[in-house]
Short mmCIF file of C-alpha atoms in Angstrom, two decimals:
data_model
loop_
_atom_site.label_atom_id
_atom_site.label_comp_id
_atom_site.label_asym_id
_atom_site.label_seq_id
_atom_site.Cartn_x
_atom_site.Cartn_y
_atom_site.Cartn_z
CA MET A 1 -12.31 27.13 32.64
CA LEU A 2 -11.99 24.68 35.53
CA LYS A 3 -13.04 21.14 34.83
CA SER A 4 -15.65 20.10 37.35
CA GLU A 5 -15.22 16.77 39.10
CA LYS A 6 -17.21 14.10 37.26
CA SER A 7 -19.03 11.24 38.92
CA THR A 8 -17.24 7.87 38.90
CA PRO A 9 -18.20 4.49 40.41
CA PHE A 10 -15.97 5.40 43.38
CA ASN A 11 -17.22 8.93 44.17
CA LEU A 12 -20.87 8.49 43.17
CA GLN A 13 -23.20 10.43 45.48
CA VAL A 14 -25.90 7.86 46.22
CA LEU A 15 -28.84 9.39 48.08
CA TYR A 16 -30.98 6.23 48.28
CA GLU A 17 -30.96 2.67 47.01
CA ASP A 18 -33.22 -0.36 47.36
CA ASN A 19 -33.99 -3.42 45.23
CA HIS A 20 -35.94 -1.42 42.63
CA LEU A 21 -34.40 2.03 42.39
CA ILE A 22 -31.30 4.09 42.96
CA VAL A 23 -31.24 7.86 43.45
CA VAL A 24 -28.04 9.84 42.89
CA ASN A 25 -26.95 13.45 43.22
CA LYS A 26 -25.68 14.39 39.77
CA ARG A 27 -22.61 16.60 39.55
CA VAL A 28 -22.29 19.54 37.17
CA GLY A 29 -21.00 18.22 33.83
CA ASP A 30 -22.35 14.68 34.24
CA ILE A 31 -24.44 13.65 31.26
CA VAL A 32 -27.39 11.41 32.18
CA GLN A 33 -27.62 9.46 28.91
CA GLY A 34 -25.10 9.00 26.09
CA ASP A 35 -25.05 11.64 23.34
CA LYS A 36 -22.92 12.72 20.39
CA THR A 37 -20.05 13.85 22.66
CA GLY A 38 -19.26 10.21 23.37
CA ASP A 39 -18.62 11.02 27.04
CA ALA A 40 -19.40 8.26 29.54
CA PRO A 41 -22.97 8.89 30.75
CA LEU A 42 -24.07 8.79 34.37
CA SER A 43 -26.19 5.71 33.59
CA GLU A 44 -23.00 3.76 32.75
CA VAL A 45 -21.26 5.07 35.89
CA VAL A 46 -24.18 3.86 38.03
CA LYS A 47 -24.12 0.44 36.30
CA GLN A 48 -20.41 0.13 37.03
CA TYR A 49 -21.02 1.18 40.65
CA LEU A 50 -23.68 -1.56 41.06
CA LYS A 51 -21.46 -4.13 39.34
CA GLU A 52 -18.59 -3.39 41.72
CA LYS A 53 -20.75 -3.16 44.84
CA TYR A 54 -22.52 -6.48 44.31
CA ASN A 55 -19.79 -8.31 42.36
CA LYS A 56 -22.26 -8.83 39.52
CA PRO A 57 -21.11 -10.86 36.53
CA GLY A 58 -22.35 -9.81 33.08
CA ASN A 59 -24.59 -6.86 32.35
CA VAL A 60 -26.32 -4.82 35.04
CA TYR A 61 -29.90 -3.71 34.38
CA LEU A 62 -30.53 0.03 34.74
CA GLY A 63 -33.42 2.05 33.33
CA VAL A 64 -33.16 5.80 32.67
CA VAL A 65 -36.40 7.41 33.89
CA HIS A 66 -35.73 11.15 33.45
CA ARG A 67 -32.89 13.53 32.64
CA LEU A 68 -31.21 16.69 33.87
CA ASP A 69 -29.35 19.15 31.66
CA ARG A 70 -25.60 18.62 31.64
CA PRO A 71 -24.71 21.93 33.41
CA THR A 72 -27.35 21.30 36.11
CA SER A 73 -26.81 19.38 39.34
CA GLY A 74 -29.14 17.40 41.59
CA ILE A 75 -31.45 14.42 41.87
CA VAL A 76 -31.56 11.74 39.19
CA LEU A 77 -33.51 8.53 39.74
CA PHE A 78 -32.83 5.27 37.90
CA ALA A 79 -34.80 2.01 37.83
CA LYS A 80 -32.91 -1.12 38.89
CA THR A 81 -35.57 -3.59 37.70
CA SER A 82 -37.69 -4.05 34.60
CA LYS A 83 -40.71 -4.15 36.92
CA ALA A 84 -40.00 -0.66 38.29
CA LEU A 85 -39.10 1.09 35.01
CA PRO A 86 -42.53 1.24 33.29
CA ARG A 87 -44.21 2.23 36.55
CA LEU A 88 -41.73 5.04 37.13
CA ASN A 89 -42.04 6.13 33.49
CA LYS A 90 -45.80 6.36 33.96
CA LEU A 91 -45.46 8.46 37.15
CA PHE A 92 -43.20 10.93 35.36
CA SER A 93 -45.16 11.08 32.09
CA GLU A 94 -48.46 11.66 33.92
CA GLY A 95 -46.96 14.32 36.18
CA ASN A 96 -47.45 12.32 39.38
CA THR A 97 -44.16 13.46 40.87
CA LYS A 98 -43.27 16.63 42.75
CA LYS A 99 -40.03 18.15 41.49
CA VAL A 100 -38.48 21.11 43.31
CA TYR A 101 -35.46 23.02 42.02
CA TRP A 102 -33.27 25.75 43.42
CA ALA A 103 -32.06 28.49 41.06
CA VAL A 104 -29.61 31.28 41.84
CA VAL A 105 -30.53 34.26 39.64
CA GLN A 106 -28.91 37.60 38.86
CA LYS A 107 -31.96 39.80 39.42
CA ALA A 108 -34.63 39.96 42.12
CA PRO A 109 -37.93 38.41 40.98
CA ARG A 110 -40.91 40.72 40.54
CA ASN A 111 -42.96 38.88 43.18
CA GLN A 112 -42.38 36.80 46.30
CA LYS A 113 -44.33 33.99 44.67
CA GLU A 114 -45.77 33.61 41.17
CA THR A 115 -46.93 31.03 38.65
CA LEU A 116 -45.32 31.44 35.22
CA THR A 117 -47.03 30.10 32.11
CA HIS A 118 -45.29 30.21 28.72
CA TRP A 119 -45.41 28.34 25.44
CA LEU A 120 -41.98 26.95 24.60
CA VAL A 121 -40.65 26.29 21.12
CA ARG A 122 -37.58 24.07 20.96
CA ASN A 123 -34.83 24.71 18.43
CA PRO A 124 -32.91 21.40 18.16
CA LYS A 125 -30.06 22.92 16.10
CA GLN A 126 -29.31 25.46 18.83
CA ASN A 127 -30.33 23.04 21.62
CA LYS A 128 -32.37 25.89 23.05
CA SER A 129 -36.01 26.64 23.88
CA TYR A 130 -37.74 29.97 23.31
CA ALA A 131 -40.52 31.18 25.63
CA HIS A 132 -43.62 32.89 24.23
CA ASP A 133 -46.43 34.57 26.18
CA LYS A 134 -49.08 33.16 23.84
CA GLU A 135 -49.50 29.86 22.07
CA VAL A 136 -47.58 29.72 18.77
CA PRO A 137 -47.09 26.93 16.19
CA ASN A 138 -45.14 23.90 17.50
CA SER A 139 -45.16 25.24 21.06
CA LYS A 140 -45.71 23.29 24.27
CA LYS A 141 -47.28 24.74 27.39
CA ALA A 142 -44.82 25.20 30.27
CA VAL A 143 -45.86 25.97 33.84
CA LEU A 144 -43.81 26.53 36.97
CA GLU A 145 -44.27 28.25 40.30
CA TYR A 146 -41.42 30.11 41.95
CA HIS A 147 -40.94 31.29 45.54
CA PHE A 148 -38.34 33.84 46.52
CA LEU A 149 -36.28 32.19 49.28
CA LYS A 150 -33.26 34.34 50.06
CA LYS A 151 -31.22 37.38 49.04
CA LEU A 152 -27.50 36.61 48.72
CA ASP A 153 -24.71 39.21 48.40
CA ASN A 154 -25.04 39.57 44.62
CA TYR A 155 -27.74 37.06 43.71
CA TYR A 156 -31.20 35.78 44.65
CA LEU A 157 -32.26 32.25 45.51
CA LEU A 158 -35.54 30.99 44.07
CA GLU A 159 -37.31 27.71 44.78
CA ILE A 160 -39.14 26.32 41.76
CA ASP A 161 -42.02 23.89 41.79
CA LEU A 162 -42.01 22.42 38.31
CA LYS A 163 -45.51 21.67 36.98
CA THR A 164 -44.53 20.49 33.47
CA GLY A 165 -41.30 18.96 32.19
CA ARG A 166 -40.23 20.78 29.03
CA HIS A 167 -36.81 21.11 27.39
CA HIS A 168 -34.77 23.75 29.30
CA GLN A 169 -38.04 24.92 30.82
CA ILE A 170 -36.77 26.63 33.99
CA ARG A 171 -33.87 28.24 32.17
CA ALA A 172 -36.08 29.64 29.40
CA GLN A 173 -38.95 30.77 31.64
CA LEU A 174 -36.76 32.54 34.21
CA ALA A 175 -34.80 34.23 31.40
CA ALA A 176 -38.09 35.41 29.86
CA MET A 177 -38.88 37.05 33.22
CA GLY A 178 -35.45 38.75 33.23
CA CYS A 179 -34.11 36.53 36.03
CA HIS A 180 -31.18 34.83 34.32
CA ILE A 181 -29.64 31.87 36.13
CA LYS A 182 -26.06 32.44 37.30
CA GLY A 183 -23.63 31.05 34.74
CA ASP A 184 -26.25 30.32 32.07
CA LEU A 185 -24.72 32.10 29.06
CA LYS A 186 -27.07 30.28 26.67
CA TYR A 187 -30.04 32.01 28.29
CA GLY A 188 -28.57 35.46 28.81
CA ALA A 189 -26.36 35.35 31.94
CA ASP A 190 -23.57 37.92 31.71
CA ARG A 191 -20.75 35.47 32.43
CA SER A 192 -20.10 31.75 32.74
CA ASN A 193 -19.24 29.79 35.87
CA LYS A 194 -15.67 28.53 36.18
CA ASP A 195 -16.79 24.88 36.12
CA GLY A 196 -18.97 25.36 33.03
CA GLY A 197 -22.11 24.64 35.05
CA ILE A 198 -25.09 26.79 35.95
CA HIS A 199 -26.62 27.49 39.35
CA LEU A 200 -29.68 25.32 38.84
CA HIS A 201 -30.08 22.34 41.17
CA ALA A 202 -32.72 19.61 41.30
CA ARG A 203 -33.26 19.91 45.05
CA SER A 204 -36.00 17.37 45.85
CA LEU A 205 -38.20 14.71 44.32
CA GLU A 206 -41.34 13.20 45.79
CA LEU A 207 -43.12 10.19 44.33
CA GLU A 208 -44.86 6.94 45.11
CA HIS A 209 -42.53 3.96 45.27
CA PRO A 210 -43.21 1.86 42.14
CA VAL A 211 -43.50 -1.42 44.07
CA GLN A 212 -44.04 -0.68 47.78
CA LYS A 213 -46.50 2.17 46.97
CA GLU A 214 -45.37 4.39 49.84
CA ILE A 215 -44.68 8.10 49.27
CA MET A 216 -40.95 8.82 49.24
CA THR A 217 -39.10 12.14 49.28
CA PHE A 218 -35.46 12.55 48.29
CA VAL A 219 -33.39 15.70 48.94
CA ALA A 220 -30.01 16.46 47.35
CA PRO A 221 -27.44 18.85 48.87
CA PRO A 222 -26.27 21.45 46.35
CA PRO A 223 -22.67 21.43 45.08
CA GLU A 224 -19.90 22.73 47.32
CA ASP A 225 -19.21 26.30 46.27
CA PRO A 226 -19.39 29.68 48.06
CA VAL A 227 -22.66 30.74 46.37
CA TRP A 228 -24.50 27.48 47.05
CA ASN A 229 -23.08 27.37 50.58
CA ALA A 230 -24.60 30.82 51.20
CA CYS A 231 -28.02 29.42 50.21
CA LEU A 232 -28.07 26.87 53.02
#
């Protein structure tokens, strides 16, 4: 398996930065926050980037607002000030953000456009979520809307408007519909991608700036590979 290029302070893909926030395009394999692997998380890479850029002595403040799965690419937003962090946390927790994803799937969807509603049960030991059609014990409601965007040679591109933010939500819901994401072995894809990633990309994020109060939209280009390039 090829090792994908990880983000470093010197190759970080910064999409936007101001006094209160920084938005980066996460690479496949980057981990947003530290976990049991002990790998350097993206949050530390961004801190190091800011330290170098501004010659900051001592610790750099950075607040983690949301996460993306390790094999997924795309937009991750961090707070640069303690003023911005609680406001951003509130926007995300109350669903006052618009998150759009692109997914390359193995099978054509059943409709051009559809809203999917499932009840997800998370299994922490397997680090996996299971989608149910009806409410079951310990389940959380998961809602997304997909649009069919494009037929590729062997795959199909879907745009997903995420309505709720559950663990592995898009991966589990699309798999439940029979549209497995390219490379996502955990959720039923027939083979892995060479870089260990999956073809799921956090394409855009729209929200109100936590301090200036204006509506901002960020868009992240997908990774450079033949399949993603065919989507553009």
